PDB file of N, CA and C in Angstrom:
ATOM      1  N   MET A   1     -92.849  61.408-143.754  1.00 43.00           N
ATOM      2  CA  MET A   1     -90.825  61.435-143.277  1.00 43.00           C
ATOM      3  C   MET A   1     -91.926  59.971-142.409  1.00 43.00           C
ATOM      4  N   ASP A   2     -90.998  59.447-141.731  1.00 56.00           N
ATOM      5  CA  ASP A   2     -91.564  57.660-141.454  1.00 56.00           C
ATOM      6  C   ASP A   2     -90.793  58.554-140.125  1.00 56.00           C
ATOM      7  N   ALA A   3     -90.404  58.859-139.458  1.00 62.00           N
ATOM      8  CA  ALA A   3     -90.584  58.875-137.694  1.00 62.00           C
ATOM      9  C   ALA A   3     -89.498  58.396-137.398  1.00 62.00           C
ATOM     10  N   GLY A   4     -90.764  56.662-137.200  1.00 75.00           N
ATOM     11  CA  GLY A   4     -89.970  55.927-136.186  1.00 75.00           C
ATOM     12  C   GLY A   4     -89.170  56.447-134.196  1.00 75.00           C
ATOM     13  N   THR A   5     -90.830  57.300-133.759  1.00 81.00           N
ATOM     14  CA  THR A   5     -90.458  58.504-132.754  1.00 81.00           C
ATOM     15  C   THR A   5     -92.023  57.803-131.481  1.00 81.00           C
ATOM     16  N   GLY A   6     -91.765  57.144-130.610  1.00 82.00           N
ATOM     17  CA  GLY A   6     -92.367  56.858-129.243  1.00 82.00           C
ATOM     18  C   GLY A   6     -92.386  57.842-127.889  1.00 82.00           C
ATOM     19  N   CYS A   7     -93.172  57.892-127.276  1.00 84.00           N
ATOM     20  CA  CYS A   7     -93.726  58.846-126.507  1.00 84.00           C
ATOM     21  C   CYS A   7     -93.985  57.910-125.480  1.00 84.00           C
ATOM     22  N   PHE A   8     -94.420  58.806-124.055  1.00 79.00           N
ATOM     23  CA  PHE A   8     -95.196  59.008-122.571  1.00 79.00           C
ATOM     24  C   PHE A   8     -96.337  60.042-122.885  1.00 79.00           C
ATOM     25  N   TYR A   9     -97.435  59.800-122.241  1.00 81.00           N
ATOM     26  CA  TYR A   9     -98.209  61.088-122.284  1.00 81.00           C
ATOM     27  C   TYR A   9     -98.941  60.700-121.115  1.00 81.00           C
ATOM     28  N   ASP A  10     -99.751  60.817-120.651  1.00 82.00           N
ATOM     29  CA  ASP A  10    -101.180  60.325-120.131  1.00 82.00           C
ATOM     30  C   ASP A  10    -102.840  61.335-121.137  1.00 82.00           C
ATOM     31  N   ALA A  11    -103.240  60.289-120.220  1.00 86.00           N
ATOM     32  CA  ALA A  11    -104.258  60.138-121.151  1.00 86.00           C
ATOM     33  C   ALA A  11    -105.518  61.521-121.401  1.00 86.00           C
ATOM     34  N   SER A  12    -104.866  62.179-120.430  1.00 90.00           N
ATOM     35  CA  SER A  12    -105.901  63.546-120.247  1.00 90.00           C
ATOM     36  C   SER A  12    -105.048  64.125-120.688  1.00 90.00           C
ATOM     37  N   ALA A  13    -104.093  63.964-122.193  1.00 89.00           N
ATOM     38  CA  ALA A  13    -103.365  64.617-122.956  1.00 89.00           C
ATOM     39  C   ALA A  13    -103.889  64.620-124.425  1.00 89.00           C
ATOM     40  N   ASP A  14    -104.237  63.718-123.661  1.00 88.00           N
ATOM     41  CA  ASP A  14    -105.188  62.883-125.579  1.00 88.00           C
ATOM     42  C   ASP A  14    -105.840  64.530-125.820  1.00 88.00           C
ATOM     43  N   GLY A  15    -104.525  64.695-127.329  1.00 90.00           N
ATOM     44  CA  GLY A  15    -106.060  65.922-128.606  1.00 90.00           C
ATOM     45  C   GLY A  15    -104.748  67.519-127.657  1.00 90.00           C
ATOM     46  N   ALA A  16    -103.564  67.025-126.632  1.00 93.00           N
ATOM     47  CA  ALA A  16    -103.170  68.180-126.313  1.00 93.00           C
ATOM     48  C   ALA A  16    -102.359  68.443-127.242  1.00 93.00           C
ATOM     49  N   PHE A  17    -102.500  68.125-128.764  1.00 91.00           N
ATOM     50  CA  PHE A  17    -100.792  67.837-129.728  1.00 91.00           C
ATOM     51  C   PHE A  17    -101.641  68.031-130.686  1.00 91.00           C
ATOM     52  N   PRO A  18    -102.427  69.046-131.392  1.00 93.00           N
ATOM     53  CA  PRO A  18    -102.912  69.079-133.410  1.00 93.00           C
ATOM     54  C   PRO A  18    -101.701  69.188-133.829  1.00 93.00           C
ATOM     55  N   GLY A  19    -102.364  69.070-135.084  1.00 89.00           N
ATOM     56  CA  GLY A  19    -101.079  69.258-136.492  1.00 89.00           C
ATOM     57  C   GLY A  19    -100.403  67.435-135.803  1.00 89.00           C
ATOM     58  N   THR A  20     -99.500  67.398-134.703  1.00 85.00           N
ATOM     59  CA  THR A  20     -98.925  65.660-135.102  1.00 85.00           C
ATOM     60  C   THR A  20     -99.358  64.693-135.946  1.00 85.00           C
ATOM     61  N   GLU A  21     -99.962  64.177-136.425  1.00 84.00           N
ATOM     62  CA  GLU A  21    -100.270  63.807-137.865  1.00 84.00           C
ATOM     63  C   GLU A  21    -100.099  64.521-139.230  1.00 84.00           C
ATOM     64  N   ASP A  22     -99.701  65.685-139.355  1.00 87.00           N
ATOM     65  CA  ASP A  22     -99.655  66.650-139.871  1.00 87.00           C
ATOM     66  C   ASP A  22     -97.606  66.837-140.374  1.00 87.00           C
ATOM     67  N   GLU A  23     -97.688  66.868-139.013  1.00 85.00           N
ATOM     68  CA  GLU A  23     -96.284  66.846-139.180  1.00 85.00           C
ATOM     69  C   GLU A  23     -96.317  68.173-138.098  1.00 85.00           C
ATOM     70  N   GLU A  24     -96.722  67.926-138.068  1.00 89.00           N
ATOM     71  CA  GLU A  24     -96.497  70.504-137.261  1.00 89.00           C
ATOM     72  C   GLU A  24     -96.192  70.474-135.994  1.00 89.00           C
ATOM     73  N   GLY A  25     -96.586  71.402-135.231  1.00 91.00           N
ATOM     74  CA  GLY A  25     -97.405  71.982-134.054  1.00 91.00           C
ATOM     75  C   GLY A  25     -95.833  71.038-133.490  1.00 91.00           C
ATOM     76  N   ALA A  26     -96.278  71.192-131.528  1.00 92.00           N
ATOM     77  CA  ALA A  26     -95.382  70.946-130.089  1.00 92.00           C
ATOM     78  C   ALA A  26     -94.143  69.503-130.358  1.00 92.00           C
ATOM     79  N   VAL A  27     -95.301  68.773-131.166  1.00 89.00           N
ATOM     80  CA  VAL A  27     -94.333  67.806-130.549  1.00 89.00           C
ATOM     81  C   VAL A  27     -92.852  67.954-132.054  1.00 89.00           C
ATOM     82  N   TRP A  28     -93.632  67.960-133.281  1.00 88.00           N
ATOM     83  CA  TRP A  28     -92.756  67.801-134.212  1.00 88.00           C
ATOM     84  C   TRP A  28     -91.613  69.020-133.631  1.00 88.00           C
ATOM     85  N   ALA A  29     -92.026  69.887-133.758  1.00 90.00           N
ATOM     86  CA  ALA A  29     -91.507  71.482-132.868  1.00 90.00           C
ATOM     87  C   ALA A  29     -89.950  70.737-132.323  1.00 90.00           C
ATOM     88  N   ALA A  30     -90.302  69.821-131.779  1.00 90.00           N
ATOM     89  CA  ALA A  30     -89.501  69.533-129.971  1.00 90.00           C
ATOM     90  C   ALA A  30     -88.606  68.518-130.014  1.00 90.00           C
ATOM     91  N   MET A  31     -89.623  67.446-131.560  1.00 86.00           N
ATOM     92  CA  MET A  31     -87.964  66.139-132.352  1.00 86.00           C
ATOM     93  C   MET A  31     -86.766  66.860-132.595  1.00 86.00           C
ATOM     94  N   GLU A  32     -87.631  67.756-133.355  1.00 86.00           N
ATOM     95  CA  GLU A  32     -85.778  69.136-134.097  1.00 86.00           C
ATOM     96  C   GLU A  32     -85.097  69.759-133.604  1.00 86.00           C
ATOM     97  N   THR A  33     -85.520  70.230-132.778  1.00 85.00           N
ATOM     98  CA  THR A  33     -84.547  70.212-131.945  1.00 85.00           C
ATOM     99  C   THR A  33     -83.392  69.157-131.680  1.00 85.00           C
ATOM    100  N   VAL A  34     -83.880  68.170-131.329  1.00 82.00           N
ATOM    101  CA  VAL A  34     -82.354  66.936-131.022  1.00 82.00           C
ATOM    102  C   VAL A  34     -82.007  66.220-132.477  1.00 82.00           C
ATOM    103  N   GLY A  35     -82.436  66.153-133.361  1.00 72.00           N
ATOM    104  CA  GLY A  35     -82.543  66.128-133.810  1.00 72.00           C
ATOM    105  C   GLY A  35     -83.004  64.450-134.428  1.00 72.00           C
ATOM    106  N   TYR A  36     -82.253  63.832-135.186  1.00 66.00           N
ATOM    107  CA  TYR A  36     -82.211  62.163-135.246  1.00 66.00           C
ATOM    108  C   TYR A  36     -80.928  61.588-134.858  1.00 66.00           C
ATOM    109  N   GLY A  37     -81.896  60.954-133.695  1.00 66.00           N
ATOM    110  CA  GLY A  37     -80.441  59.564-132.554  1.00 66.00           C
ATOM    111  C   GLY A  37     -81.192  59.318-131.463  1.00 66.00           C
ATOM    112  N   PRO A  38     -80.776  59.233-130.580  1.00 70.00           N
ATOM    113  CA  PRO A  38     -81.404  58.386-129.234  1.00 70.00           C
ATOM    114  C   PRO A  38     -81.627  59.423-128.263  1.00 70.00           C
ATOM    115  N   ALA A  39     -81.217  61.278-128.204  1.00 78.00           N
ATOM    116  CA  ALA A  39     -82.285  61.489-127.559  1.00 78.00           C
ATOM    117  C   ALA A  39     -82.909  61.657-127.690  1.00 78.00           C
ATOM    118  N   VAL A  40     -84.175  62.697-125.482  1.00 87.00           N
ATOM    119  CA  VAL A  40     -84.974  62.402-125.657  1.00 87.00           C
ATOM    120  C   VAL A  40     -85.569  63.870-125.613  1.00 87.00           C
ATOM    121  N   PHE A  41     -87.080  64.502-125.848  1.00 89.00           N
ATOM    122  CA  PHE A  41     -87.152  65.552-125.726  1.00 89.00           C
ATOM    123  C   PHE A  41     -88.093  65.666-125.449  1.00 89.00           C
ATOM    124  N   MET A  42     -88.977  66.643-124.472  1.00 91.00           N
ATOM    125  CA  MET A  42     -90.374  66.493-124.468  1.00 91.00           C
ATOM    126  C   MET A  42     -90.334  68.176-124.939  1.00 91.00           C
ATOM    127  N   ALA A  43     -92.078  67.327-124.839  1.00 92.00           N
ATOM    128  CA  ALA A  43     -92.270  69.116-126.247  1.00 92.00           C
ATOM    129  C   ALA A  43     -94.211  69.127-124.468  1.00 92.00           C
ATOM    130  N   GLU A  44     -94.232  70.454-125.583  1.00 92.00           N
ATOM    131  CA  GLU A  44     -94.735  71.196-123.981  1.00 92.00           C
ATOM    132  C   GLU A  44     -96.736  71.507-125.143  1.00 92.00           C
ATOM    133  N   GLY A  45     -98.057  70.436-124.391  1.00 91.00           N
ATOM    134  CA  GLY A  45     -98.885  71.235-125.304  1.00 91.00           C
ATOM    135  C   GLY A  45     -99.890  71.916-124.793  1.00 91.00           C
ATOM    136  N   ASP A  46    -101.325  71.709-125.553  1.00 90.00           N
ATOM    137  CA  ASP A  46    -102.394  72.501-125.261  1.00 90.00           C
ATOM    138  C   ASP A  46    -102.565  72.186-123.809  1.00 90.00           C
ATOM    139  N   ASP A  47    -103.144  73.628-122.826  1.00 89.00           N
ATOM    140  CA  ASP A  47    -103.222  72.874-122.039  1.00 89.00           C
ATOM    141  C   ASP A  47    -102.799  72.524-120.239  1.00 89.00           C
ATOM    142  N   GLY A  48    -100.887  72.990-120.885  1.00 90.00           N
ATOM    143  CA  GLY A  48    -100.404  72.230-119.394  1.00 90.00           C
ATOM    144  C   GLY A  48     -99.821  71.441-119.500  1.00 90.00           C
ATOM    145  N   HIS A  49     -99.960  70.101-120.818  1.00 92.00           N
ATOM    146  CA  HIS A  49    -100.042  68.863-120.527  1.00 92.00           C
ATOM    147  C   HIS A  49     -98.474  68.966-121.737  1.00 92.00           C
ATOM    148  N   SER A  50     -97.768  68.487-121.598  1.00 91.00           N
ATOM    149  CA  SER A  50     -96.518  67.656-121.791  1.00 91.00           C
ATOM    150  C   SER A  50     -96.540  66.319-122.599  1.00 91.00           C
ATOM    151  N   LEU A  51     -94.609  65.912-123.465  1.00 90.00           N
ATOM    152  CA  LEU A  51     -94.605  64.017-123.380  1.00 90.00           C
ATOM    153  C   LEU A  51     -93.733  64.606-123.269  1.00 90.00           C
ATOM    154  N   ALA A  52     -92.739  62.898-123.405  1.00 89.00           N
ATOM    155  CA  ALA A  52     -91.747  62.611-123.175  1.00 89.00           C
ATOM    156  C   ALA A  52     -91.355  62.346-124.198  1.00 89.00           C
ATOM    157  N   GLY A  53     -90.855  62.160-125.381  1.00 88.00           N
ATOM    158  CA  GLY A  53     -90.018  61.596-126.966  1.00 88.00           C
ATOM    159  C   GLY A  53     -89.260  61.722-127.067  1.00 88.00           C
ATOM    160  N   PHE A  54     -89.148  60.370-127.975  1.00 84.00           N
ATOM    161  CA  PHE A  54     -87.786  59.736-127.961  1.00 84.00           C
ATOM    162  C   PHE A  54     -88.213  58.491-129.274  1.00 84.00           C
ATOM    163  N   ALA A  55     -87.142  58.300-130.026  1.00 78.00           N
ATOM    164  CA  ALA A  55     -85.948  57.585-130.995  1.00 78.00           C
ATOM    165  C   ALA A  55     -86.919  56.525-130.339  1.00 78.00           C
ATOM    166  N   SER A  56     -87.541  54.942-131.356  1.00 77.00           N
ATOM    167  CA  SER A  56     -88.529  54.273-130.973  1.00 77.00           C
ATOM    168  C   SER A  56     -87.734  52.708-131.247  1.00 77.00           C
ATOM    169  N   GLY A  57     -86.520  52.900-131.358  1.00 70.00           N
ATOM    170  CA  GLY A  57     -85.974  51.570-131.042  1.00 70.00           C
ATOM    171  C   GLY A  57     -85.244  51.317-133.331  1.00 70.00           C
ATOM    172  N   TRP A  58     -85.438  50.350-133.903  1.00 73.00           N
ATOM    173  CA  TRP A  58     -85.900  50.123-135.017  1.00 73.00           C
ATOM    174  C   TRP A  58     -87.130  50.986-136.064  1.00 73.00           C
ATOM    175  N   GLY A  59     -87.876  51.624-135.257  1.00 72.00           N
ATOM    176  CA  GLY A  59     -88.609  51.808-135.872  1.00 72.00           C
ATOM    177  C   GLY A  59     -90.521  52.164-135.651  1.00 72.00           C
ATOM    178  N   ASP A  60     -90.778  52.234-135.544  1.00 73.00           N
ATOM    179  CA  ASP A  60     -92.625  52.143-135.587  1.00 73.00           C
ATOM    180  C   ASP A  60     -92.969  50.993-135.767  1.00 73.00           C
ATOM    181  N   GLY A  61     -93.753  50.257-135.045  1.00 75.00           N
ATOM    182  CA  GLY A  61     -93.971  48.791-134.454  1.00 75.00           C
ATOM    183  C   GLY A  61     -94.801  48.953-133.197  1.00 75.00           C
ATOM    184  N   CYS A  62     -95.272  47.553-133.240  1.00 80.00           N
ATOM    185  CA  CYS A  62     -96.213  47.728-131.708  1.00 80.00           C
ATOM    186  C   CYS A  62     -93.853  46.970-130.850  1.00 80.00           C
ATOM    187  N   TYR A  63     -94.062  47.479-129.465  1.00 83.00           N
ATOM    188  CA  TYR A  63     -93.408  46.966-128.508  1.00 83.00           C
ATOM    189  C   TYR A  63     -93.755  46.127-127.300  1.00 83.00           C
ATOM    190  N   PRO A  64     -93.169  45.686-126.401  1.00 89.00           N
ATOM    191  CA  PRO A  64     -94.324  45.543-125.366  1.00 89.00           C
ATOM    192  C   PRO A  64     -93.309  46.079-124.170  1.00 89.00           C
ATOM    193  N   THR A  65     -93.771  46.580-122.589  1.00 89.00           N
ATOM    194  CA  THR A  65     -94.452  47.635-121.871  1.00 89.00           C
ATOM    195  C   THR A  65     -95.561  46.853-120.584  1.00 89.00           C
ATOM    196  N   TRP A  66     -93.747  47.189-119.483  1.00 93.00           N
ATOM    197  CA  TRP A  66     -94.633  46.869-118.569  1.00 93.00           C
ATOM    198  C   TRP A  66     -95.012  47.784-117.561  1.00 93.00           C
ATOM    199  N   ILE A  67     -95.880  47.505-116.374  1.00 94.00           N
ATOM    200  CA  ILE A  67     -95.429  48.645-115.986  1.00 94.00           C
ATOM    201  C   ILE A  67     -95.859  49.025-114.066  1.00 94.00           C
ATOM    202  N   GLY A  68     -95.077  49.001-113.962  1.00 96.00           N
ATOM    203  CA  GLY A  68     -94.652  48.195-112.641  1.00 96.00           C
ATOM    204  C   GLY A  68     -95.309  49.407-111.536  1.00 96.00           C
ATOM    205  N   ARG A  69     -96.326  48.262-110.249  1.00 97.00           N
ATOM    206  CA  ARG A  69     -96.477  49.492-109.698  1.00 97.00           C
ATOM    207  C   ARG A  69     -96.725  49.033-108.285  1.00 97.00           C
ATOM    208  N   ASP A  70     -96.647  50.256-106.694  1.00 98.00           N
ATOM    209  CA  ASP A  70     -96.376  50.144-105.342  1.00 98.00           C
ATOM    210  C   ASP A  70     -97.429  48.877-105.400  1.00 98.00           C
ATOM    211  N   ALA A  71     -96.847  49.330-103.497  1.00 98.00           N
ATOM    212  CA  ALA A  71     -97.761  48.849-103.390  1.00 98.00           C
ATOM    213  C   ALA A  71     -99.317  48.577-102.907  1.00 98.00           C
ATOM    214  N   SER A  72     -99.410  49.861-102.728  1.00 98.00           N
ATOM    215  CA  SER A  72    -100.715  50.701-102.972  1.00 98.00           C
ATOM    216  C   SER A  72    -101.405  51.036-104.628  1.00 98.00           C
ATOM    217  N   GLY A  73    -100.602  49.919-105.165  1.00 96.00           N
ATOM    218  CA  GLY A  73    -101.467  50.367-107.151  1.00 96.00           C
ATOM    219  C   GLY A  73    -101.140  51.474-107.202  1.00 96.00           C
ATOM    220  N   GLU A  74     -99.499  52.095-106.831  1.00 96.00           N
ATOM    221  CA  GLU A  74     -99.784  53.550-107.613  1.00 96.00           C
ATOM    222  C   GLU A  74     -98.969  53.117-108.769  1.00 96.00           C
ATOM    223  N   VAL A  75     -98.214  53.343-110.214  1.00 92.00           N
ATOM    224  CA  VAL A  75     -97.599  53.608-110.732  1.00 92.00           C
ATOM    225  C   VAL A  75     -96.266  54.114-110.547  1.00 92.00           C
ATOM    226  N   VAL A  76     -94.977  53.070-110.582  1.00 95.00           N
ATOM    227  CA  VAL A  76     -93.968  54.163-110.547  1.00 95.00           C
ATOM    228  C   VAL A  76     -92.464  53.632-111.405  1.00 95.00           C
ATOM    229  N   CYS A  77     -93.361  53.466-112.117  1.00 93.00           N
ATOM    230  CA  CYS A  77     -91.990  52.708-113.980  1.00 93.00           C
ATOM    231  C   CYS A  77     -93.155  52.729-114.547  1.00 93.00           C
ATOM    232  N   PHE A  78     -92.559  52.388-116.061  1.00 86.00           N
ATOM    233  CA  PHE A  78     -92.849  51.070-117.359  1.00 86.00           C
ATOM    234  C   PHE A  78     -90.855  51.527-117.404  1.00 86.00           C
ATOM    235  N   VAL A  79     -91.341  50.418-118.084  1.00 89.00           N
ATOM    236  CA  VAL A  79     -90.320  49.288-118.976  1.00 89.00           C
ATOM    237  C   VAL A  79     -90.323  48.543-120.689  1.00 89.00           C
ATOM    238  N   THR A  80     -90.083  49.307-121.339  1.00 86.00           N
ATOM    239  CA  THR A  80     -90.509  48.992-122.502  1.00 86.00           C
ATOM    240  C   THR A  80     -89.211  49.007-123.547  1.00 86.00           C
ATOM    241  N   ASP A  81     -89.889  47.494-123.964  1.00 85.00           N
ATOM    242  CA  ASP A  81     -88.370  46.234-124.775  1.00 85.00           C
ATOM    243  C   ASP A  81     -88.788  46.991-126.093  1.00 85.00           C
ATOM    244  N   PHE A  82     -87.307  47.532-126.342  1.00 81.00           N
ATOM    245  CA  PHE A  82     -87.043  47.859-127.892  1.00 81.00           C
ATOM    246  C   PHE A  82     -86.712  47.385-128.992  1.00 81.00           C
ATOM    247  N   ARG A  83     -86.196  46.030-128.480  1.00 78.00           N
ATOM    248  CA  ARG A  83     -85.542  44.784-129.010  1.00 78.00           C
ATOM    249  C   ARG A  83     -84.470  44.934-129.944  1.00 78.00           C
ATOM    250  N   VAL A  84     -83.898  46.475-128.984  1.00 77.00           N
ATOM    251  CA  VAL A  84     -82.624  46.793-129.991  1.00 77.00           C
ATOM    252  C   VAL A  84     -81.275  46.044-129.163  1.00 77.00           C
ATOM    253  N   ALA A  85     -81.566  45.205-128.357  1.00 73.00           N
ATOM    254  CA  ALA A  85     -79.913  44.540-128.298  1.00 73.00           C
ATOM    255  C   ALA A  85     -80.158  43.288-128.295  1.00 73.00           C
ATOM    256  N   PRO A  86     -79.065  42.361-129.052  1.00 72.00           N
ATOM    257  CA  PRO A  86     -79.033  41.674-129.999  1.00 72.00           C
ATOM    258  C   PRO A  86     -79.347  40.196-128.414  1.00 72.00           C
ATOM    259  N   ARG A  87     -79.702  38.946-129.280  1.00 70.00           N
ATOM    260  CA  ARG A  87     -81.011  38.313-128.673  1.00 70.00           C
ATOM    261  C   ARG A  87     -79.535  36.809-127.679  1.00 70.00           C
ATOM    262  N   ASP A  88     -78.709  37.381-128.224  1.00 73.00           N
ATOM    263  CA  ASP A  88     -77.079  36.609-127.968  1.00 73.00           C
ATOM    264  C   ASP A  88     -76.732  36.684-126.877  1.00 73.00           C
ATOM    265  N   LEU A  89     -77.151  38.776-127.135  1.00 68.00           N
ATOM    266  CA  LEU A  89     -76.359  39.078-125.451  1.00 68.00           C
ATOM    267  C   LEU A  89     -76.284  38.668-124.281  1.00 68.00           C
ATOM    268  N   ASP A  90     -75.001  38.966-123.235  1.00 72.00           N
ATOM    269  CA  ASP A  90     -75.093  38.146-122.514  1.00 72.00           C
ATOM    270  C   ASP A  90     -75.070  39.187-120.830  1.00 72.00           C
ATOM    271  N   LEU A  91     -76.095  38.925-120.432  1.00 69.00           N
ATOM    272  CA  LEU A  91     -76.056  39.695-118.967  1.00 69.00           C
ATOM    273  C   LEU A  91     -76.139  40.308-118.184  1.00 69.00           C
ATOM    274  N   THR A  92     -75.339  38.891-117.802  1.00 73.00           N
ATOM    275  CA  THR A  92     -75.133  38.043-116.597  1.00 73.00           C
ATOM    276  C   THR A  92     -73.889  38.920-116.542  1.00 73.00           C
ATOM    277  N   ALA A  93     -72.271  39.447-117.486  1.00 63.00           N
ATOM    278  CA  ALA A  93     -71.507  39.082-117.156  1.00 63.00           C
ATOM    279  C   ALA A  93     -71.172  40.578-116.425  1.00 63.00           C
TER     280      ALA A  93
END
C-alpha cells in the first residue's frame, strides 16, 4: 500500500516504531483509526516516544520545510509546503 503519509517526530525517536516499513506496528494501527483523508493521528512508540502523522499532500515525495526559531535559537514552529494550493490562488483577498 502507498500511504502518502508524513509525520514529525524527534530524532531520538528513530527506531521507536518497529514494523512501520512492513506496514505493521503502532504507526499503522494509529493511521487506521482515522482512515483516509486529511485527519491527523498520534502514534505511541517504544520508550514513551510519539509522533504526529498526517496525509502528505499529493502523496509520497519531497516537500520543502522551514523551521522557525526564536531569538535564542529554540525551534518554535515548522512550516511544510505540501504543494496542494493552486499556483494561481490569490492569497491577498
